[in-house]
XYZ file of C-alpha atoms in Angstrom:
675
model
C 49.686 63.350 12.054
C 45.931 63.903 12.454
C 43.827 63.356 15.520
C 42.887 59.804 14.599
C 46.502 58.710 14.330
C 47.391 60.275 17.668
C 44.514 58.423 19.297
C 45.664 55.118 17.825
C 49.204 55.704 19.229
C 47.885 56.463 22.650
C 45.532 53.568 22.505
C 48.205 51.083 21.618
C 50.478 52.162 24.509
C 47.571 52.374 26.895
C 46.228 48.996 25.806
C 49.543 47.417 26.549
C 49.561 48.953 30.021
C 45.993 47.761 30.617
C 46.845 44.262 29.595
C 49.631 44.264 32.177
C 47.563 45.889 34.964
C 43.945 44.863 34.366
C 43.018 45.399 37.976
C 43.615 49.136 37.920
C 40.296 51.015 37.435
C 42.021 54.367 37.047
C 43.899 53.211 34.018
C 40.644 51.953 32.429
C 39.103 55.371 32.898
C 42.009 57.087 31.196
C 41.982 54.701 28.247
C 38.271 54.960 27.861
C 38.428 58.738 27.816
C 41.094 58.673 25.162
C 39.067 56.277 22.975
C 35.882 58.227 23.336
C 37.574 61.473 22.433
C 38.340 59.996 18.967
C 34.963 58.880 17.416
C 36.370 58.245 14.001
C 38.892 55.771 15.347
C 36.237 54.204 17.492
C 34.119 53.689 14.507
C 37.035 52.147 12.614
C 37.469 49.677 15.453
C 33.780 48.911 15.086
C 32.890 50.014 18.562
C 32.548 46.443 19.508
C 36.124 45.531 20.257
C 37.602 44.680 23.606
C 37.968 48.260 24.548
C 34.340 49.023 23.759
C 33.300 46.218 25.984
C 35.216 47.579 29.023
C 32.956 48.604 31.816
C 33.290 52.259 32.599
C 33.610 52.733 36.336
C 31.501 55.387 37.943
C 33.148 58.759 37.966
C 32.842 61.472 40.415
C 31.409 64.710 39.273
C 34.281 67.022 38.501
C 34.617 69.980 40.698
C 33.732 73.058 38.733
C 35.332 76.356 39.317
C 33.644 79.693 38.928
C 33.405 80.720 35.271
C 34.089 77.175 34.112
C 32.222 76.140 30.905
C 31.881 72.391 30.612
C 31.081 72.650 26.893
C 33.363 75.212 25.343
C 32.730 76.098 21.715
C 35.879 74.340 20.590
C 34.902 71.033 22.127
C 32.784 69.009 19.705
C 30.003 66.823 21.075
C 30.208 63.110 20.557
C 29.293 62.319 16.911
C 29.614 65.897 15.698
C 32.281 67.006 13.286
C 33.765 70.348 12.586
C 31.997 70.441 9.210
C 28.656 70.176 10.983
C 29.621 72.894 13.349
C 30.787 75.104 10.469
C 27.479 74.562 8.695
C 25.608 75.511 11.739
C 27.549 78.687 12.008
C 26.697 79.841 8.568
C 24.528 82.887 8.382
C 20.999 82.414 7.553
C 21.047 84.714 4.648
C 22.474 82.079 2.439
C 25.696 83.888 1.869
C 29.051 81.961 1.972
C 31.465 82.358 4.950
C 33.610 85.347 4.992
C 37.365 85.275 5.198
C 37.347 86.624 8.738
C 35.176 83.872 10.049
C 37.208 81.213 8.282
C 40.380 82.518 9.819
C 38.670 82.640 13.178
C 37.607 79.023 12.831
C 41.077 77.926 11.914
C 42.518 79.629 14.935
C 40.004 78.013 17.202
C 40.645 74.594 15.700
C 44.373 75.056 16.082
C 43.886 76.072 19.699
C 41.626 73.087 20.260
C 44.181 70.727 18.844
C 46.907 72.251 21.026
C 44.718 71.809 24.117
C 43.938 68.226 23.177
C 47.617 67.460 22.725
C 48.343 69.018 26.105
C 45.605 66.963 27.713
C 46.930 63.794 26.109
C 50.475 64.531 27.359
C 49.223 65.143 30.884
C 47.115 62.020 30.819
C 50.151 60.073 29.577
C 52.309 61.444 32.446
C 49.524 60.640 34.885
C 49.375 57.074 33.559
C 53.164 56.774 33.941
C 52.953 58.024 37.517
C 50.240 55.504 38.249
C 52.493 52.824 36.844
C 55.313 53.933 39.093
C 52.951 53.989 42.049
C 51.915 50.480 41.251
C 55.581 49.419 41.057
C 56.311 51.041 44.409
C 53.337 49.322 45.950
C 54.639 46.014 44.629
C 58.047 46.730 46.125
C 56.382 47.626 49.434
C 54.489 44.373 49.422
C 57.647 42.441 48.839
C 59.387 44.414 51.633
C 56.553 43.588 53.998
C 56.903 39.944 53.143
C 60.624 40.069 53.759
C 60.036 41.822 57.098
C 57.565 39.164 58.085
C 60.073 36.516 57.171
C 62.825 38.268 59.179
C 60.499 38.692 62.123
C 59.630 35.030 62.095
C 63.300 34.030 61.833
C 64.215 36.474 64.647
C 61.486 35.007 66.831
C 62.824 31.550 66.230
C 66.317 32.722 67.051
C 65.110 34.365 70.282
C 63.324 31.212 71.251
C 66.555 29.287 70.676
C 68.555 31.775 72.708
C 66.021 31.700 75.528
C 66.157 27.998 75.639
C 69.996 28.091 75.750
C 69.951 30.737 78.518
C 67.517 28.659 80.512
C 69.769 25.657 80.131
C 72.818 27.731 81.222
C 70.954 29.138 84.223
C 69.852 25.683 85.218
C 73.430 24.454 85.166
C 74.548 27.576 87.085
C 71.911 26.900 89.728
C 73.197 23.408 90.134
C 76.785 24.659 90.597
C 75.625 27.349 93.051
C 73.804 24.759 95.119
C 76.974 22.730 95.265
C 78.969 25.837 96.280
C 76.452 26.635 99.015
C 76.817 23.160 100.375
C 80.597 23.442 100.385
C 80.409 26.898 102.019
C 78.175 25.572 104.750
C 80.631 22.807 105.492
C 83.542 25.328 105.439
C 81.634 27.695 107.772
C 81.096 24.889 110.224
C 84.774 24.006 110.142
C 85.713 27.706 110.462
C 83.452 28.202 113.471
C 84.988 25.183 115.151
C 88.496 26.454 114.364
C 87.572 29.936 115.632
C 86.349 28.500 118.900
C 89.601 26.569 119.309
C 91.711 29.652 118.515
C 89.562 31.834 120.780
C 90.195 29.524 123.680
C 93.914 29.489 122.926
C 94.072 33.300 122.621
C 92.088 33.750 125.803
C 94.576 31.559 127.603
C 97.443 33.588 126.155
C 95.765 36.867 127.165
C 95.281 35.667 130.711
C 98.894 34.557 130.818
C 100.046 37.941 129.426
C 97.924 39.826 131.970
C 99.480 37.869 134.778
C 102.926 38.575 133.323
C 102.117 42.301 133.031
C 100.991 42.387 136.619
C 104.255 40.808 137.658
C 106.158 43.278 135.487
C 104.215 46.196 137.003
C 105.154 45.024 140.465
C 108.765 44.704 139.386
C 108.561 48.129 137.701
C 107.222 49.691 140.872
C 110.103 48.173 142.765
C 112.536 49.489 140.163
C 110.903 52.934 140.307
C 111.283 52.992 144.036
C 114.908 51.991 143.686
C 115.398 54.598 140.925
C 113.786 57.258 143.120
C 116.115 56.330 145.947
C 119.057 56.438 143.544
C 117.942 59.830 142.211
C 117.721 61.185 145.732
C 121.121 59.789 146.574
C 122.504 61.134 143.272
C 121.021 64.543 144.025
C 122.569 64.496 147.463
C 125.904 63.462 145.989
C 125.593 66.194 143.332
C 124.830 68.795 145.983
C 127.772 67.589 148.059
C 129.931 67.689 144.939
C 128.863 71.265 144.188
C 129.560 72.300 147.768
C 132.934 70.615 147.705
C 133.604 72.154 144.324
C 132.822 75.611 145.649
C 135.030 74.974 148.664
C 137.771 73.706 146.390
C 137.413 76.771 144.178
C 137.503 79.086 147.196
C 140.582 77.322 148.551
C 142.136 77.385 145.099
C 141.494 81.130 144.835
C 143.050 81.622 148.263
C 145.980 79.514 147.189
C 146.280 81.528 143.978
C 146.268 84.740 145.987
C 148.967 83.414 148.278
C 151.109 82.164 145.437
C 150.466 85.287 143.391
C 149.537 83.230 140.346
C 147.778 84.728 137.398
C 144.210 83.555 136.883
C 143.661 82.312 133.351
C 140.213 81.827 131.838
C 139.724 80.420 128.344
C 136.793 81.205 126.054
C 136.098 79.280 122.841
C 134.129 81.374 120.409
C 131.499 79.840 118.071
C 132.088 79.360 114.361
C 131.602 82.576 112.389
C 130.837 83.234 108.685
C 134.347 84.456 107.855
C 135.726 81.086 109.018
C 134.201 79.536 105.870
C 135.847 81.982 103.464
C 138.436 80.046 101.452
C 141.865 81.595 101.084
C 143.356 82.222 97.669
C 146.278 79.879 98.308
C 144.354 76.998 99.905
C 143.047 74.047 97.914
C 139.459 72.885 98.246
C 140.316 69.693 100.150
C 142.499 71.585 102.590
C 139.851 74.264 102.938
C 137.224 71.595 103.686
C 139.429 70.136 106.403
C 140.094 73.587 107.838
C 136.380 74.058 108.549
C 136.355 71.257 111.129
C 136.241 72.208 114.808
C 139.212 70.902 116.767
C 138.908 72.792 120.086
C 136.246 71.733 122.594
C 135.401 72.453 126.218
C 135.270 69.085 128.008
C 134.147 70.676 131.262
C 134.378 74.083 132.918
C 138.126 73.650 133.557
C 139.510 71.625 130.627
C 140.072 72.333 126.921
C 140.559 69.467 124.452
C 142.399 70.130 121.180
C 142.584 67.523 118.404
C 145.944 67.948 116.696
C 146.393 66.235 113.356
C 149.074 66.611 110.699
C 149.340 64.896 107.318
C 151.238 61.649 107.679
C 151.032 61.617 111.495
C 148.611 60.004 113.913
C 146.100 62.424 115.525
C 146.976 63.561 119.033
C 144.577 64.935 121.632
C 145.980 67.579 123.943
C 144.301 68.917 127.060
C 144.857 72.230 128.849
C 143.751 73.062 132.396
C 142.624 76.561 133.389
C 140.695 78.148 136.233
C 137.628 78.462 134.025
C 136.734 77.356 130.504
C 133.768 78.749 128.556
C 132.242 76.824 125.669
C 130.909 78.422 122.490
C 127.337 78.403 123.828
C 128.004 80.325 127.057
C 126.866 83.942 127.159
C 128.414 87.217 128.234
C 126.510 87.013 131.527
C 128.263 83.753 132.403
C 131.664 85.218 131.597
C 131.116 88.314 133.708
C 129.742 86.294 136.645
C 133.276 84.918 137.205
C 134.863 88.364 136.787
C 132.586 90.264 139.166
C 134.291 89.104 142.429
C 137.464 90.904 141.354
C 135.606 94.227 141.525
C 134.859 93.624 145.181
C 138.577 93.083 145.714
C 139.151 96.395 143.935
C 137.166 98.275 146.578
C 138.871 96.251 149.290
C 142.217 97.806 148.311
C 143.644 95.476 145.645
C 144.799 96.458 142.184
C 143.027 94.466 139.454
C 143.917 93.904 135.814
C 141.721 92.058 133.292
C 143.462 91.298 130.004
C 142.072 89.713 126.808
C 144.674 87.729 124.860
C 144.339 85.750 121.626
C 144.722 85.680 117.884
C 143.048 88.196 115.605
C 139.360 87.448 115.084
C 139.095 85.233 118.186
C 136.576 87.470 119.987
C 138.719 89.572 122.330
C 137.033 92.898 121.572
C 133.604 91.247 121.742
C 134.466 89.776 125.144
C 135.810 93.068 126.508
C 133.443 95.577 124.868
C 130.568 93.670 123.281
C 128.998 94.312 119.871
C 129.695 97.723 118.350
C 128.109 99.765 115.605
C 130.348 100.154 112.581
C 129.473 103.838 112.007
C 130.044 105.453 115.408
C 131.361 102.493 117.453
C 128.625 103.092 120.019
C 127.700 100.288 122.359
C 124.487 98.448 121.596
C 122.336 99.326 124.582
C 119.126 97.728 123.290
C 120.327 94.253 124.269
C 122.244 94.494 127.532
C 122.887 90.741 127.534
C 125.512 91.297 124.800
C 127.550 93.890 126.695
C 131.187 93.002 127.376
C 133.349 93.057 130.463
C 134.295 96.765 130.323
C 130.744 98.249 130.398
C 129.517 95.583 132.832
C 132.488 96.094 135.157
C 131.855 99.833 135.189
C 128.177 99.383 136.009
C 128.986 96.903 138.785
C 131.725 99.165 140.154
C 129.445 102.195 140.440
C 126.731 99.987 141.942
C 129.138 98.900 144.677
C 130.269 102.501 145.206
C 126.629 103.617 145.567
C 126.317 101.264 148.562
C 129.218 103.001 150.298
C 128.991 106.284 152.243
C 128.733 109.317 149.922
C 131.995 111.069 149.179
C 134.189 108.150 150.240
C 135.104 107.195 146.620
C 135.766 108.999 143.389
C 136.798 107.557 140.016
C 139.206 108.823 137.349
C 139.524 107.395 133.831
C 142.340 107.298 131.301
C 142.330 105.661 127.842
C 145.662 104.706 126.262
C 146.532 103.079 122.950
C 149.832 101.266 122.204
C 150.268 101.501 118.427
C 153.489 100.523 116.637
C 155.287 100.374 120.012
C 154.228 103.945 120.849
C 151.866 105.086 123.623
C 149.070 107.498 122.652
C 146.760 109.353 125.015
C 143.269 109.040 123.425
C 141.605 111.514 125.832
C 144.113 114.322 125.254
C 142.910 117.424 123.420
C 144.794 119.654 121.057
C 145.017 123.445 121.177
C 141.573 123.727 119.592
C 139.990 121.556 122.262
C 139.460 118.611 119.898
C 140.266 115.091 121.098
C 143.308 113.704 119.314
C 145.739 110.973 120.178
C 148.921 112.543 121.596
C 152.044 110.439 122.037
C 153.232 109.920 125.611
C 156.252 108.275 127.209
C 156.374 105.520 129.820
C 158.849 106.042 132.655
C 159.857 104.114 135.769
C 159.615 105.913 139.098
C 162.063 105.665 141.983
C 159.844 103.089 143.637
C 160.181 100.871 140.523
C 156.654 101.558 139.300
C 155.684 102.478 135.745
C 154.106 105.853 135.089
C 152.949 107.909 132.088
C 153.677 111.618 132.650
C 151.091 114.153 131.447
C 148.506 111.398 130.967
C 144.961 112.755 130.835
C 142.620 111.684 133.652
C 138.894 112.449 133.506
C 136.716 112.251 136.599
C 133.432 110.373 136.086
C 130.443 110.088 138.375
C 128.545 107.227 136.751
C 128.795 104.496 134.144
C 127.286 106.619 131.354
C 130.035 109.235 131.608
C 132.662 106.496 131.601
C 131.199 104.828 128.482
C 131.039 108.204 126.757
C 134.769 108.706 127.296
C 135.550 105.153 126.155
C 133.575 105.682 122.955
C 135.511 108.885 122.273
C 138.745 106.969 122.711
C 137.596 104.085 120.494
C 136.879 106.517 117.682
C 140.604 107.261 117.563
C 141.696 103.619 117.803
C 143.453 102.306 114.691
C 141.598 99.607 112.728
C 142.461 97.930 109.465
C 140.662 95.142 107.548
C 142.501 91.890 106.836
C 141.648 88.607 105.204
C 141.046 87.108 108.633
C 138.948 89.876 110.184
C 137.205 92.831 108.561
C 137.487 95.066 111.680
C 140.867 94.027 113.024
C 142.229 96.216 115.837
C 145.801 97.264 115.087
C 146.686 98.522 118.567
C 146.512 97.526 122.239
C 143.811 99.345 124.191
C 144.337 100.021 127.920
C 141.459 101.567 129.892
C 142.435 102.467 133.466
C 140.036 103.371 136.277
C 141.733 104.895 139.322
C 139.563 104.668 142.464
C 140.509 106.953 145.329
C 139.155 105.698 148.654
C 138.889 107.651 151.924
C 140.022 105.167 154.578
C 139.266 105.935 158.222
C 141.523 104.917 161.069
C 139.232 102.056 162.086
C 139.396 100.407 158.660
C 143.044 101.165 157.865
C 145.149 98.067 157.180
C 144.197 94.433 157.438
C 142.639 92.767 160.441
C 144.666 90.546 162.782
C 142.387 87.533 162.171
C 142.812 87.798 158.385
C 146.560 88.053 158.800
C 146.647 84.906 160.939
C 144.701 83.010 158.283
C 147.100 84.258 155.611
C 150.093 83.150 157.664
C 148.641 79.663 158.109
C 147.945 79.373 154.392
C 151.480 80.645 153.680
C 152.874 77.769 155.702
C 150.793 75.270 153.717
C 151.945 76.785 150.449
C 155.577 76.899 151.527
C 155.407 73.201 152.381
C 154.008 72.393 148.981
C 155.890 75.009 146.919
C 159.104 76.070 148.759
C 160.152 79.588 147.880
C 162.397 82.358 149.207
C 161.420 84.459 152.133
C 160.347 87.990 151.412
C 161.349 90.596 153.947
C 158.656 92.903 152.721
C 155.904 90.421 153.470
C 157.292 89.888 156.978
C 157.388 93.590 157.657
C 153.869 94.018 156.332
C 152.583 91.277 158.612
C 154.261 92.914 161.551
C 152.853 96.284 160.576
C 149.327 94.877 160.619
C 149.456 93.606 164.199
C 146.611 94.558 166.608
C 148.883 97.061 168.342
C 149.526 99.028 165.155
C 145.832 98.967 164.082
C 145.131 101.509 166.778
C 147.887 103.865 165.586
C 146.180 105.529 162.689
C 143.170 107.685 163.491
C 143.080 110.282 160.714
C 141.363 109.502 157.368
C 143.751 108.467 154.662
C 143.512 108.260 150.854
C 144.187 104.939 149.139
C 144.326 104.636 145.371
C 143.616 101.383 143.578
C 143.594 100.785 139.841
C 141.447 98.685 137.554
C 143.107 98.120 134.206
C 140.989 96.716 131.381
C 143.221 95.659 128.481
C 142.084 94.643 124.980
C 145.265 93.375 123.330
C 145.684 93.358 119.579
C 145.517 89.882 118.101
C 148.528 87.917 117.019
C 148.290 86.955 113.374
C 150.083 85.116 110.624
C 151.157 87.388 107.770
C 150.525 84.726 105.135
C 146.973 84.189 106.331
C 146.030 87.833 106.986
C 147.432 89.009 103.628
C 148.594 92.415 104.941
C 151.132 94.570 103.100
C 152.735 97.995 103.485
C 151.796 99.884 106.656
C 149.574 97.044 107.861
C 152.552 94.683 107.619
C 154.554 96.961 109.935
C 151.591 97.033 112.346
C 151.504 93.230 112.386
C 155.230 93.085 113.094
C 154.922 95.495 116.030
C 151.940 93.589 117.442
C 153.693 90.246 117.294
C 156.898 91.685 118.862
C 154.987 93.248 121.745
C 153.108 90.010 122.453
C 156.369 88.084 122.344
C 157.820 90.551 124.821
C 154.814 89.937 127.107
C 155.460 86.184 126.916
C 159.150 86.758 127.721
C 158.222 88.788 130.792
C 155.925 86.045 132.061
C 158.619 83.445 131.392
C 161.204 85.459 133.302
C 158.838 85.871 136.263
C 157.974 82.162 136.212
C 161.668 81.231 136.236
C 162.300 83.856 138.943
C 165.081 85.519 137.021
C 166.913 88.452 138.525
C 166.137 90.629 135.525
C 162.688 90.855 133.956
C 162.733 92.546 130.494
C 159.822 94.962 130.978
C 161.421 97.649 128.787
C 161.694 95.471 125.698
C 158.257 96.770 124.697
C 156.129 99.778 125.562
C 153.266 97.382 126.266
C 155.115 95.419 128.957
C 156.577 98.628 130.362
C 153.067 100.096 130.651
C 151.671 96.911 132.250
C 154.649 96.353 134.560
C 152.679 96.910 137.772
C 149.869 94.600 136.634
C 151.946 91.736 135.248
C 154.804 91.676 137.717
C 153.491 93.794 140.564
C 150.906 93.303 143.258
C 147.767 93.390 141.081
C 145.260 90.574 140.749
C 145.663 89.628 137.099
C 143.035 87.789 135.064
C 144.005 86.702 131.548
C 141.013 85.924 129.293
C 142.279 83.631 126.543
C 140.162 83.771 123.389
C 140.618 81.016 120.804
C 138.915 79.851 117.632
C 137.583 76.264 117.380
C 138.403 75.897 113.683
C 141.202 73.760 112.266
C 142.093 76.757 110.107
C 143.493 78.626 113.142
C 144.944 75.654 115.008
C 148.508 77.053 115.107
C 147.426 80.390 116.600
C 145.089 78.646 119.062
C 147.888 76.378 120.291
C 150.151 79.414 120.730
C 147.465 81.152 122.819
C 146.882 78.054 124.963
C 150.636 77.741 125.512
C 150.763 81.383 126.612
C 147.979 80.750 129.114
C 149.688 77.640 130.460
C 152.935 79.591 131.060
C 150.989 82.428 132.698
C 149.450 79.996 135.215
C 152.913 78.915 136.299
C 153.936 82.410 137.372
C 154.410 82.783 141.147
C 154.615 86.395 142.248
C 154.116 86.011 145.987
C 151.102 87.012 148.026
C 149.065 89.888 146.656
C 149.037 92.920 148.952
C 146.486 95.536 149.763
C 147.054 99.206 149.031
C 147.017 100.292 152.683
C 149.558 103.146 152.592
C 148.380 106.755 152.551
C 148.832 108.467 149.220
C 148.654 112.082 148.182
C 146.309 112.983 145.335
C 147.971 114.055 142.086
C 147.004 117.096 140.163
C 145.551 116.532 136.736
């Protein structure tokens, strides 16, 4: 295809585009440039066609770069052909063109055609881009029209909505005005109602104030009456306490005249080992056994609730000289024991005995808490000390108030184990303390005595406690299911007080003897008993005439026996076997023998079986003699130990019924024994 044909092809496509977009000046410029670049085709079209008549728009001067040649040698001017240019390039010599120049011309023509084709392609792409631009502009115009249409429709819609909102607001305003009117009418009615209620409430308040004033006046009257009643109650209480003290003093005097045994009962609190279930007890029975059945109603009465399966519950009461509840301390217990120590220095023998089942608190009551390693007394808290250390401290305090050298104290510690008496202060050949077995004998005067018993002289309470601790280290203990530190022997601590009695203080006074005789008459009227020739002779011996007989100082020995009995126990509950079973058997037999002795004395039998047990034989002078005996019953409040508690309470009741005659002073001169 030659250059003319290419121009015709471009012209036809360009002409079609121009016919469709006649208003585009850029497209006219492109078409005109294409037509002008092909003069032969232009001439064929006659130069006077439609395209030749198109007005060429003014063109800007192209921007020329440095080294740019607007008329390169391969661009032919308008109306000039390549043949003319080749003729012009001939040499003037008239010679024909050489082969080199012809080849050079062909190369240049080929390059020119290539450049023209490239220009035509670029112009065609440019025309296509312009067409696309025109299409996009048309689309943009249509979009703008659509936007304008949407905007107009949206404005109409907003106008419609505004008009509807205005209508709605107008209707709402009307309803609000109606509501305001109704609220005004309701407020008026409410204010009227409030005024009516205010008046009514004010009337009620005034009425209530008047009623309160009347009640205050009545309350003041009641307070005055209550104050008067409190004063009268306080006076009655004070009178009752005074009468109670008088009654207690008279009762103590009566007890001394009758020779009865004082019995105090202490109920210990519940302890952790009470809640340990036995291996043969069911859960329901164990739950019932944890209930407390023993209570202290007052300071003289114990209430026990007895219940058995299939039987109606029965409440039993027991009367004693003093009853301690589970909350009362060691100080309270010792406060009732302390007066006996004064009697000890006045010339009376005294015995304090703790009786009860195992684990009921006997050792705690007598000794207090002890360390498990060395059995030393806990001195950090003196409020927990028992009767034995407190009695020793009180005894030496009373002795310190006496003239120096008028008293001295000797101590012995004895253990009754498996019906044998052991001296816990005796020393072996090496000088080491070891329990040595001793015998109990009866003297010609009918008194019990332990030959070769070791007595240690002490000057204060510390020395005494040191000896007691040494003896406790040798005491037999064995754990059981009931108590982990169960004592397996009876402990008897004896303090022998030797008193230097002058002639002025020897014997009893005549006034005291007259009072005793008068009280003896009252007792004999109430409780008739046999006459005692010894008491008659003693009263005669203490007449005012015989008080002047003795002038030389005499020695009088009195004894304080502090007894911590081993606890009675049930073999099935304690679970002991072997040697411990034999210990339990001996303990129970000795306690039964003690009960038999008290029963024989209470029934005033001619024979009292003291020798049935080494324990009763050792305590013969205290139980059946002329000593002031205090039995401290210790019981457990739990249902689990009801049988043992009832046995202990029965023992105390029988002990209170014992009548031994009037207690006598130790007013006969005695010779001191050698150790």
